mmCIF file of C-alpha atoms in Angstrom:
data_model
loop_
_atom_site.group_PDB
_atom_site.id
_atom_site.type_symbol
_atom_site.label_atom_id
_atom_site.label_comp_id
_atom_site.label_asym_id
_atom_site.label_seq_id
_atom_site.Cartn_x
_atom_site.Cartn_y
_atom_site.Cartn_z
ATOM 1 C CA MET A 10 0.193 -0.283 0.046
ATOM 2 C CA LYS A 11 2.780 2.711 1.302
ATOM 3 C CA TRP A 12 4.313 2.321 -2.469
ATOM 4 C CA GLN A 13 1.109 3.123 -4.364
ATOM 5 C CA ILE A 14 0.723 6.247 -2.177
ATOM 6 C CA ILE A 15 4.401 7.498 -3.627
ATOM 7 C CA ALA A 16 3.239 6.191 -6.467
ATOM 8 C CA LEU A 17 0.415 8.778 -6.505
ATOM 9 C CA ALA A 18 1.499 11.816 -4.812
ATOM 10 C CA CYS A 19 4.192 11.709 -7.498
ATOM 11 C CA LEU A 20 1.946 11.583 -10.253
ATOM 12 C CA GLY A 21 0.515 14.634 -8.203
ATOM 13 C CA LEU A 22 3.620 15.845 -7.541
ATOM 14 C CA CYS A 23 3.825 15.390 -12.540
ATOM 15 C CA ILE A 24 0.758 16.433 -12.478
ATOM 16 C CA SER A 25 1.137 19.921 -10.893
ATOM 17 C CA SER A 26 4.166 20.751 -12.560
ATOM 18 C CA LEU A 27 3.164 20.130 -16.553
ATOM 19 C CA ALA A 28 -0.034 22.102 -15.516
ATOM 20 C CA ILE A 29 2.217 24.990 -14.620
ATOM 21 C CA TRP A 30 4.619 24.445 -17.584
ATOM 22 C CA LEU A 31 1.437 23.795 -20.283
ATOM 23 C CA VAL A 32 0.080 26.869 -18.894
ATOM 24 C CA ASN A 33 3.342 29.210 -19.636
ATOM 25 C CA ARG A 34 4.656 27.796 -23.174
ATOM 26 C CA LYS A 35 4.708 30.535 -25.719
ATOM 27 C CA VAL A 36 3.565 28.759 -29.427
ATOM 28 C CA LEU A 37 5.483 27.614 -31.524
ATOM 29 C CA SER A 38 5.056 28.720 -35.761
ATOM 30 C CA ILE A 39 6.502 28.701 -39.199
ATOM 31 C CA GLU A 40 6.336 31.942 -40.834
ATOM 32 C CA PRO A 41 5.347 31.288 -43.898
ATOM 33 C CA ILE A 42 5.407 33.469 -47.091
ATOM 34 C CA ASP A 43 3.618 36.930 -46.962
ATOM 35 C CA ALA A 44 0.616 36.700 -48.848
ATOM 36 C CA PRO A 45 0.097 39.421 -51.926
ATOM 37 C CA SER A 46 -1.463 42.626 -51.130
ATOM 38 C CA GLU A 47 -3.921 42.249 -53.597
ATOM 39 C CA THR A 48 -6.765 39.744 -55.026
ATOM 40 C CA LEU A 49 -5.990 38.257 -58.848
ATOM 41 C CA PHE A 50 -9.129 38.320 -59.759
ATOM 42 C CA ASP A 51 -9.839 39.773 -63.243
ATOM 43 C CA THR A 52 -13.717 40.074 -63.938
ATOM 44 C CA GLY A 53 -13.340 41.684 -67.119
ATOM 45 C CA ARG A 54 -12.251 38.477 -69.034
ATOM 46 C CA GLU A 55 -15.532 36.361 -70.294
ATOM 47 C CA VAL A 56 -14.774 33.104 -72.107
ATOM 48 C CA ASP A 57 -16.304 29.754 -72.850
ATOM 49 C CA LEU A 58 -17.469 27.527 -69.524
ATOM 50 C CA ALA A 59 -16.793 24.380 -71.127
ATOM 51 C CA SER A 60 -12.803 25.175 -72.425
ATOM 52 C CA ILE A 61 -12.404 26.849 -68.748
ATOM 53 C CA GLU A 62 -13.584 23.047 -67.174
ATOM 54 C CA GLN A 63 -11.433 21.363 -70.299
ATOM 55 C CA ARG A 64 -7.882 22.913 -68.895
ATOM 56 C CA LEU A 65 -8.429 22.720 -65.491
ATOM 57 C CA LEU A 66 -9.390 19.106 -65.944
ATOM 58 C CA ASP A 67 -6.325 18.966 -68.706
ATOM 59 C CA VAL A 68 -3.607 20.159 -65.588
ATOM 60 C CA GLY A 69 -5.104 17.237 -62.919
ATOM 61 C CA LEU A 70 -7.713 19.044 -60.865
ATOM 62 C CA HIS A 71 -9.712 16.195 -60.233
ATOM 63 C CA PRO A 72 -13.813 17.097 -61.543
ATOM 64 C CA THR A 73 -15.284 17.106 -58.145
ATOM 65 C CA GLY A 74 -12.628 16.687 -55.358
ATOM 66 C CA ALA A 75 -11.071 13.521 -54.493
ATOM 67 C CA LEU A 76 -10.281 13.791 -50.981
ATOM 68 C CA SER A 77 -10.391 17.892 -49.440
ATOM 69 C CA ASP A 78 -9.636 19.187 -53.006
ATOM 70 C CA LEU A 79 -12.203 21.201 -54.320
ATOM 71 C CA GLY A 80 -12.017 19.743 -57.396
ATOM 72 C CA VAL A 81 -13.384 21.471 -60.828
ATOM 73 C CA ASP A 82 -16.885 21.589 -60.506
ATOM 74 C CA ASP A 83 -16.101 24.236 -57.395
ATOM 75 C CA HIS A 84 -14.123 26.246 -59.821
ATOM 76 C CA LEU A 85 -16.643 26.067 -62.238
ATOM 77 C CA ALA A 86 -19.576 27.655 -59.538
ATOM 78 C CA ARG A 87 -17.071 30.138 -58.133
ATOM 79 C CA LEU A 88 -17.435 31.393 -62.032
ATOM 80 C CA GLU A 89 -20.474 31.183 -62.368
ATOM 81 C CA ALA A 90 -20.906 33.093 -58.867
ATOM 82 C CA ASN A 91 -18.703 35.875 -60.133
ATOM 83 C CA GLU A 92 -16.360 35.112 -57.021
ATOM 84 C CA VAL A 93 -13.407 34.031 -59.968
ATOM 85 C CA SER A 94 -12.783 35.634 -62.944
ATOM 86 C CA ALA A 95 -11.935 33.106 -66.228
ATOM 87 C CA THR A 96 -8.397 34.577 -66.424
ATOM 88 C CA THR A 97 -8.055 33.657 -62.861
ATOM 89 C CA LEU A 98 -9.189 29.953 -63.240
ATOM 90 C CA PHE A 99 -6.669 29.867 -66.806
ATOM 91 C CA VAL A 100 -3.709 31.858 -64.777
ATOM 92 C CA TYR A 101 -4.458 29.163 -61.615
ATOM 93 C CA ALA A 102 -4.089 25.769 -64.580
ATOM 94 C CA ASP A 103 -0.830 27.428 -66.326
ATOM 95 C CA ALA A 104 0.213 27.492 -62.983
ATOM 96 C CA ILE A 105 -0.322 24.071 -61.540
ATOM 97 C CA GLU A 106 0.960 22.707 -65.240
ATOM 98 C CA THR A 107 4.408 25.120 -64.759
ATOM 99 C CA LEU A 108 4.170 22.731 -60.731
ATOM 100 C CA THR A 109 3.835 19.966 -61.959
ATOM 101 C CA THR A 110 6.564 19.848 -65.070
ATOM 102 C CA ARG A 111 8.920 21.943 -62.214
ATOM 103 C CA SER A 112 8.665 18.908 -60.569
ATOM 104 C CA MET A 113 8.872 16.492 -63.032
ATOM 105 C CA GLU A 114 11.674 17.490 -64.074
ATOM 106 C CA ARG A 115 13.081 17.349 -61.365
ATOM 107 C CA GLY A 116 12.716 13.780 -60.460
ATOM 108 C CA GLN A 117 9.376 12.600 -58.415
ATOM 109 C CA ALA A 118 6.192 14.539 -60.219
ATOM 110 C CA LEU A 119 3.572 16.579 -56.740
ATOM 111 C CA PRO A 120 0.215 15.962 -57.809
ATOM 112 C CA PRO A 121 -2.340 18.665 -59.042
ATOM 113 C CA THR A 122 -5.011 18.209 -56.296
ATOM 114 C CA LEU A 123 -2.223 19.223 -53.828
ATOM 115 C CA TRP A 124 -2.699 22.891 -54.446
ATOM 116 C CA ASP A 125 -6.425 22.387 -54.933
ATOM 117 C CA VAL A 126 -6.952 22.557 -50.991
ATOM 118 C CA SER A 127 -8.650 25.410 -49.036
ATOM 119 C CA THR A 128 -8.134 25.537 -45.905
ATOM 120 C CA PRO A 129 -8.800 27.619 -43.043
ATOM 121 C CA ALA A 130 -4.831 28.759 -41.946
ATOM 122 C CA LEU A 131 -4.668 29.624 -45.658
ATOM 123 C CA ILE A 132 -7.791 32.067 -45.741
ATOM 124 C CA ASP A 133 -7.326 33.180 -42.423
ATOM 125 C CA ALA A 134 -3.267 33.940 -44.064
ATOM 126 C CA GLY A 135 -4.637 36.098 -46.067
ATOM 127 C CA TRP A 136 -3.813 33.142 -49.383
ATOM 128 C CA THR A 137 -6.731 31.824 -51.552
ATOM 129 C CA VAL A 138 -5.267 28.591 -53.677
ATOM 130 C CA TYR A 139 -4.764 31.234 -56.331
ATOM 131 C CA SER A 140 -2.873 32.840 -54.989
ATOM 132 C CA LEU A 141 -0.782 30.877 -53.555
ATOM 133 C CA THR A 142 -0.001 28.431 -56.601
ATOM 134 C CA THR A 143 0.686 30.907 -58.596
ATOM 135 C CA ALA A 144 3.538 32.744 -55.566
ATOM 136 C CA LEU A 145 4.916 28.843 -56.365
ATOM 137 C CA ALA A 146 5.575 28.772 -59.612
ATOM 138 C CA SER A 147 7.125 31.861 -59.181
ATOM 139 C CA GLU A 148 10.891 31.932 -59.903
ATOM 140 C CA ALA A 149 11.076 33.259 -56.034
ATOM 141 C CA GLY A 150 8.611 30.239 -55.252
ATOM 142 C CA GLY A 151 10.598 27.158 -56.548
ATOM 143 C CA ILE A 152 12.939 26.838 -53.331
ATOM 144 C CA HIS A 153 9.839 26.201 -51.463
ATOM 145 C CA VAL A 154 8.851 23.251 -54.411
ATOM 146 C CA ASP A 155 11.702 21.565 -55.119
ATOM 147 C CA LEU A 156 11.912 21.496 -51.431
ATOM 148 C CA LEU A 157 8.456 19.425 -51.122
ATOM 149 C CA THR A 158 9.339 17.582 -54.729
ATOM 150 C CA ASP A 159 13.119 16.652 -52.488
ATOM 151 C CA ALA A 160 11.184 15.259 -49.658
ATOM 152 C CA TYR A 161 8.756 13.196 -51.461
ATOM 153 C CA GLY A 162 11.013 12.097 -53.809
ATOM 154 C CA ALA A 163 13.211 10.917 -50.473
ATOM 155 C CA PHE A 164 10.197 8.924 -48.905
ATOM 156 C CA VAL A 165 9.607 7.123 -52.152
ATOM 157 C CA ASN A 166 12.906 6.239 -53.051
ATOM 158 C CA ASN A 167 13.407 5.089 -48.917
ATOM 159 C CA ARG A 168 9.304 2.864 -48.702
ATOM 160 C CA PRO A 169 8.566 1.118 -46.849
ATOM 161 C CA ASN A 170 11.659 1.664 -44.257
ATOM 162 C CA ALA A 171 9.751 4.363 -42.116
ATOM 163 C CA LEU A 172 13.366 5.262 -40.026
ATOM 164 C CA GLU A 173 15.442 6.161 -44.208
ATOM 165 C CA GLY A 174 12.646 7.850 -45.295
ATOM 166 C CA ALA A 175 12.256 10.261 -42.091
ATOM 167 C CA LEU A 176 15.885 10.826 -41.416
ATOM 168 C CA ALA A 177 16.503 11.558 -45.550
ATOM 169 C CA LEU A 178 14.118 14.403 -44.824
ATOM 170 C CA LEU A 179 16.426 16.126 -42.167
ATOM 171 C CA PRO A 180 19.809 16.695 -44.758
ATOM 172 C CA LEU A 181 16.355 17.725 -46.540
ATOM 173 C CA ALA A 182 15.376 20.640 -44.611
ATOM 174 C CA GLY A 183 18.850 22.306 -42.896
ATOM 175 C CA ASP A 184 19.460 22.410 -47.121
ATOM 176 C CA TYR A 185 16.400 24.723 -47.447
ATOM 177 C CA VAL A 186 16.736 27.045 -44.211
ATOM 178 C CA ARG A 187 20.512 27.692 -45.430
ATOM 179 C CA ALA A 188 19.358 28.181 -48.860
ATOM 180 C CA LEU A 189 16.713 31.040 -48.121
ATOM 181 C CA PRO A 190 17.463 34.299 -49.003
ATOM 182 C CA GLU A 191 18.558 37.048 -46.134
ATOM 183 C CA ASN A 192 13.994 38.220 -45.826
ATOM 184 C CA ALA A 193 12.725 34.734 -45.287
ATOM 185 C CA ARG A 194 15.155 32.902 -43.207
ATOM 186 C CA ALA A 195 13.078 30.305 -41.287
ATOM 187 C CA GLU A 196 15.358 30.650 -37.737
ATOM 188 C CA ARG A 197 14.590 34.822 -38.042
ATOM 189 C CA GLU A 198 10.849 33.626 -36.690
ATOM 190 C CA ALA A 199 11.160 33.936 -32.778
ATOM 191 C CA HIS A 200 11.176 29.680 -31.885
ATOM 192 C CA ALA A 201 13.460 29.172 -34.635
ATOM 193 C CA LYS A 202 16.548 30.708 -33.007
ATOM 194 C CA THR A 203 19.814 28.637 -34.982
ATOM 195 C CA ASP A 204 20.038 26.868 -37.970
ATOM 196 C CA GLY A 205 19.380 23.866 -35.947
ATOM 197 C CA GLN A 206 16.211 24.712 -34.994
ATOM 198 C CA ALA A 207 15.110 25.803 -38.561
ATOM 199 C CA THR A 208 15.994 22.630 -39.733
ATOM 200 C CA VAL A 209 14.200 20.678 -36.897
ATOM 201 C CA LEU A 210 10.959 23.421 -36.689
ATOM 202 C CA ILE A 211 10.800 22.737 -40.963
ATOM 203 C CA TRP A 212 11.603 18.870 -40.603
ATOM 204 C CA GLN A 213 8.495 18.262 -38.330
ATOM 205 C CA ALA A 214 6.674 19.610 -40.481
ATOM 206 C CA LEU A 215 7.201 17.791 -43.739
ATOM 207 C CA LEU A 216 7.230 14.719 -41.850
ATOM 208 C CA THR A 217 4.176 15.251 -40.552
ATOM 209 C CA GLY A 218 2.306 18.889 -40.290
ATOM 210 C CA THR A 219 0.624 18.058 -37.559
ATOM 211 C CA HIS A 220 0.050 20.647 -34.297
ATOM 212 C CA ARG A 221 -1.019 19.969 -30.820
ATOM 213 C CA TYR A 222 -2.925 21.326 -28.258
ATOM 214 C CA ASN A 223 -2.259 22.730 -25.408
ATOM 215 C CA PRO A 224 -4.800 20.744 -22.902
ATOM 216 C CA ILE A 225 -4.840 23.395 -20.162
ATOM 217 C CA THR A 226 -5.636 25.949 -22.261
ATOM 218 C CA HIS A 227 -6.403 24.538 -25.580
ATOM 219 C CA LYS A 228 -4.550 27.110 -27.026
ATOM 220 C CA PRO A 229 -1.727 24.721 -30.008
ATOM 221 C CA LEU A 230 1.875 24.369 -28.300
ATOM 222 C CA TRP A 231 2.640 25.478 -31.879
ATOM 223 C CA SER A 232 1.558 25.159 -35.708
ATOM 224 C CA HIS A 233 2.425 25.524 -39.304
ATOM 225 C CA GLY A 234 -0.056 27.421 -40.423
ATOM 226 C CA PHE A 235 -1.207 26.154 -43.776
ATOM 227 C CA VAL A 236 2.384 25.315 -43.956
ATOM 228 C CA GLY A 237 1.379 22.163 -42.104
ATOM 229 C CA HIS A 238 -0.767 21.001 -44.866
ATOM 230 C CA PHE A 239 2.755 20.253 -47.940
ATOM 231 C CA SER A 240 3.417 17.637 -45.096
ATOM 232 C CA VAL A 241 5.070 14.294 -47.172
ATOM 233 C CA PRO A 242 1.720 12.147 -45.799
ATOM 234 C CA HIS A 243 -0.533 14.503 -47.343
ATOM 235 C CA ILE A 244 1.229 14.725 -50.704
ATOM 236 C CA HIS A 245 1.137 11.146 -50.693
ATOM 237 C CA GLN A 246 -2.683 11.064 -50.175
ATOM 238 C CA TYR A 247 -2.687 13.051 -52.653
ATOM 239 C CA ALA A 248 -0.797 11.131 -54.955
ATOM 240 C CA THR A 249 -3.142 8.308 -54.331
ATOM 241 C CA GLY A 250 -6.649 9.673 -53.832
ATOM 242 C CA THR A 251 -6.210 7.748 -50.520
ATOM 243 C CA GLY A 252 -6.704 9.587 -47.101
ATOM 244 C CA GLN A 253 -4.474 7.832 -44.766
ATOM 245 C CA THR A 254 -3.299 9.489 -41.395
ATOM 246 C CA PRO A 255 0.421 10.000 -41.220
ATOM 247 C CA SER A 256 0.638 7.051 -39.237
ATOM 248 C CA GLN A 257 -0.120 4.664 -41.881
ATOM 249 C CA VAL A 258 1.093 6.504 -45.013
ATOM 250 C CA TRP A 259 5.011 5.876 -43.069
ATOM 251 C CA GLY A 260 4.958 2.865 -40.342
ATOM 252 C CA VAL A 261 7.462 1.795 -37.745
ATOM 253 C CA GLU A 262 9.719 -0.426 -40.215
ATOM 254 C CA GLY A 263 13.602 0.270 -39.668
ATOM 255 C CA PHE A 264 12.810 0.770 -36.215
ATOM 256 C CA ASN A 265 14.370 -1.270 -33.151
ATOM 257 C CA SER A 266 11.774 -2.721 -31.915
ATOM 258 C CA ARG A 267 12.130 -1.446 -28.015
ATOM 259 C CA PHE A 268 11.458 2.670 -29.585
ATOM 260 C CA VAL A 269 8.055 0.236 -30.785
ATOM 261 C CA GLY A 270 6.688 -2.081 -27.853
ATOM 262 C CA THR A 271 3.376 -2.925 -29.197
ATOM 263 C CA THR A 272 2.060 -3.391 -33.314
ATOM 264 C CA SER A 273 -0.378 -0.638 -32.182
ATOM 265 C CA ASN A 274 2.360 1.900 -31.144
ATOM 266 C CA SER A 275 2.958 3.045 -35.119
ATOM 267 C CA ASN A 276 2.979 6.717 -36.054
ATOM 268 C CA GLN A 277 6.739 6.670 -34.189
ATOM 269 C CA VAL A 278 7.771 9.128 -37.003
ATOM 270 C CA GLU A 279 5.528 10.977 -35.240
ATOM 271 C CA HIS A 280 6.696 11.557 -32.702
ATOM 272 C CA LEU A 281 9.893 11.412 -33.769
ATOM 273 C CA GLY A 282 9.184 14.635 -35.108
ATOM 274 C CA ILE A 283 7.238 15.711 -32.013
ATOM 275 C CA SER A 284 9.918 15.217 -28.819
ATOM 276 C CA SER A 285 12.670 16.502 -31.772
ATOM 277 C CA LEU A 286 9.970 19.667 -32.120
ATOM 278 C CA LEU A 287 9.691 20.193 -28.250
ATOM 279 C CA GLN A 288 13.095 19.046 -26.954
ATOM 280 C CA GLY A 289 15.461 20.830 -29.975
ATOM 281 C CA VAL A 290 12.784 24.189 -29.936
ATOM 282 C CA GLY A 291 10.915 24.550 -27.777
ATOM 283 C CA ASN A 292 13.178 23.445 -25.040
ATOM 284 C CA VAL A 293 10.951 20.775 -23.028
ATOM 285 C CA PRO A 294 12.531 18.758 -20.446
ATOM 286 C CA SER A 295 12.238 15.792 -21.065
ATOM 287 C CA ALA A 296 11.151 15.236 -17.123
ATOM 288 C CA VAL A 297 7.720 16.549 -18.914
ATOM 289 C CA LEU A 298 7.771 14.576 -21.871
ATOM 290 C CA SER A 299 7.368 11.740 -18.532
ATOM 291 C CA ALA A 300 5.029 13.476 -17.121
ATOM 292 C CA VAL A 301 2.749 13.056 -19.767
ATOM 293 C CA GLU A 302 3.642 9.118 -20.793
ATOM 294 C CA ALA A 303 2.500 8.385 -16.977
ATOM 295 C CA LEU A 304 -0.888 10.596 -17.249
ATOM 296 C CA GLU A 305 -1.591 8.730 -20.109
ATOM 297 C CA GLU A 306 -1.543 5.392 -19.056
ATOM 298 C CA TYR A 307 -2.347 6.022 -15.399
ATOM 299 C CA ILE A 308 -5.474 7.814 -17.353
ATOM 300 C CA ASN A 309 -6.404 7.346 -20.763
ATOM 301 C CA HIS A 310 -5.219 3.620 -19.859
ATOM 302 C CA GLU A 311 -2.617 3.463 -22.462
ATOM 303 C CA ASP A 312 -0.261 0.400 -23.304
ATOM 304 C CA PRO A 313 2.811 0.708 -20.570
ATOM 305 C CA ILE A 314 4.964 -1.222 -23.600
ATOM 306 C CA ALA A 315 4.189 1.592 -25.771
ATOM 307 C CA GLY A 316 5.248 4.074 -22.814
ATOM 308 C CA ALA A 317 8.204 2.670 -22.487
ATOM 309 C CA ALA A 318 8.968 2.782 -26.019
ATOM 310 C CA ASP A 319 7.895 5.801 -26.180
ATOM 311 C CA ARG A 320 9.969 7.221 -23.331
ATOM 312 C CA ALA A 321 12.856 4.918 -24.767
ATOM 313 C CA LEU A 322 12.346 7.419 -28.206
ATOM 314 C CA ASN A 323 12.251 10.846 -26.250
ATOM 315 C CA GLU A 324 15.256 9.512 -24.937
ATOM 316 C CA VAL A 325 17.681 9.290 -27.906
ATOM 317 C CA VAL A 326 16.085 12.672 -28.849
ATOM 318 C CA ARG A 327 17.080 13.988 -25.243
ATOM 319 C CA ASN A 328 20.786 12.634 -26.226
ATOM 320 C CA VAL A 329 21.596 11.736 -29.608
ATOM 321 C CA LEU A 330 19.350 15.689 -31.289
ATOM 322 C CA VAL A 331 19.615 18.155 -28.851
ATOM 323 C CA PRO A 332 23.232 18.487 -27.808
ATOM 324 C CA ARG A 333 23.909 17.967 -32.348
ATOM 325 C CA MET A 334 21.144 19.163 -33.818
ATOM 326 C CA GLU A 335 23.447 22.201 -34.862
ATOM 327 C CA GLU A 336 25.837 19.848 -36.662
ATOM 328 C CA GLU A 337 25.612 19.075 -40.256
ATOM 329 C CA PRO A 338 22.175 17.394 -40.871
ATOM 330 C CA LEU A 339 23.703 14.548 -42.911
ATOM 331 C CA ASP A 340 25.544 14.056 -39.204
ATOM 332 C CA LEU A 341 23.336 13.887 -37.522
ATOM 333 C CA ALA A 342 20.725 11.903 -39.014
ATOM 334 C CA ALA A 343 24.296 9.539 -39.437
ATOM 335 C CA ALA A 344 23.259 9.295 -36.049
ATOM 336 C CA LEU A 345 20.062 9.273 -35.198
ATOM 337 C CA ARG A 346 20.024 6.082 -37.840
ATOM 338 C CA ALA A 347 22.477 4.473 -36.001
ATOM 339 C CA ALA A 348 20.933 4.908 -31.971
ATOM 340 C CA PHE A 349 16.953 3.909 -33.515
ATOM 341 C CA ALA A 350 18.371 1.049 -35.899
ATOM 342 C CA ALA A 351 20.597 -0.566 -33.423
ATOM 343 C CA GLU A 352 20.151 -3.125 -31.158
ATOM 344 C CA PRO A 353 20.454 -3.153 -27.103
ATOM 345 C CA GLU A 354 23.803 -3.577 -25.557
#
């Protein structure tokens, strides 16, 4: 009975510490490219409806939307309601064609329907699918498209090894951060003050693009905004036309079994990205993450074997990624590979 009282006391202390820490957290975020100050819509041109429909179909948009993409029918409805112009839709189609051609020439075609998704975060940031796609198809937007192309290509080339695919994205994120122009460097965002921190922030966005909410304040612990839509799992969903979770897209192949625990613990790539972001950029103590695992086991009756695997993953992030975060991303990826794939001593 005495050990149960001690365990409950420790759990209560963890809960109190976790609550205090969560209430005082600031939001991590990626600073996206600025939205244009004026709309692209030009209502002065009339074009045959059938030719617009065919043009949108020709560049690869779905007739009605396969997943959460708008679909050609939505664009035509907007045209008939004078919400967009024929010129806007033709420019949109041209931009999508440019993006497809650029990614194909780089070695891995991106799905046209990926661009045809109007998320609340996109609208809140002042963008539309028309303005964002046109911006990405410009010379300045090429660096972002190249990153997505290379990231999805790395995923495809490393399937089904989830660990190899995930780690292949880390150097890509590092190269992207270092190649950005000075006025758009991701590490200048308030929470990513170094190249290493910015690399981890971009890496997690590519891995899953997911975010987590503060259970105390119900505000996001971090947010990628509309950038989160352009993660590798989302690209794969639109490339295949199938709705899948990041866990289903990635799998757990390549991780040593001690970092997985049970067959039901299938989100280790997502967990790796989240733990790296929280510890490496958010400066979250590993003790806080351990407290979260304990809470999930105690309150939500989570599998303790899976919890132990998650804690082991967190420890690798703390002991390998955090101290070496400012090293060359290729070297960091190699160190993580050795840690996650190795058999226990």
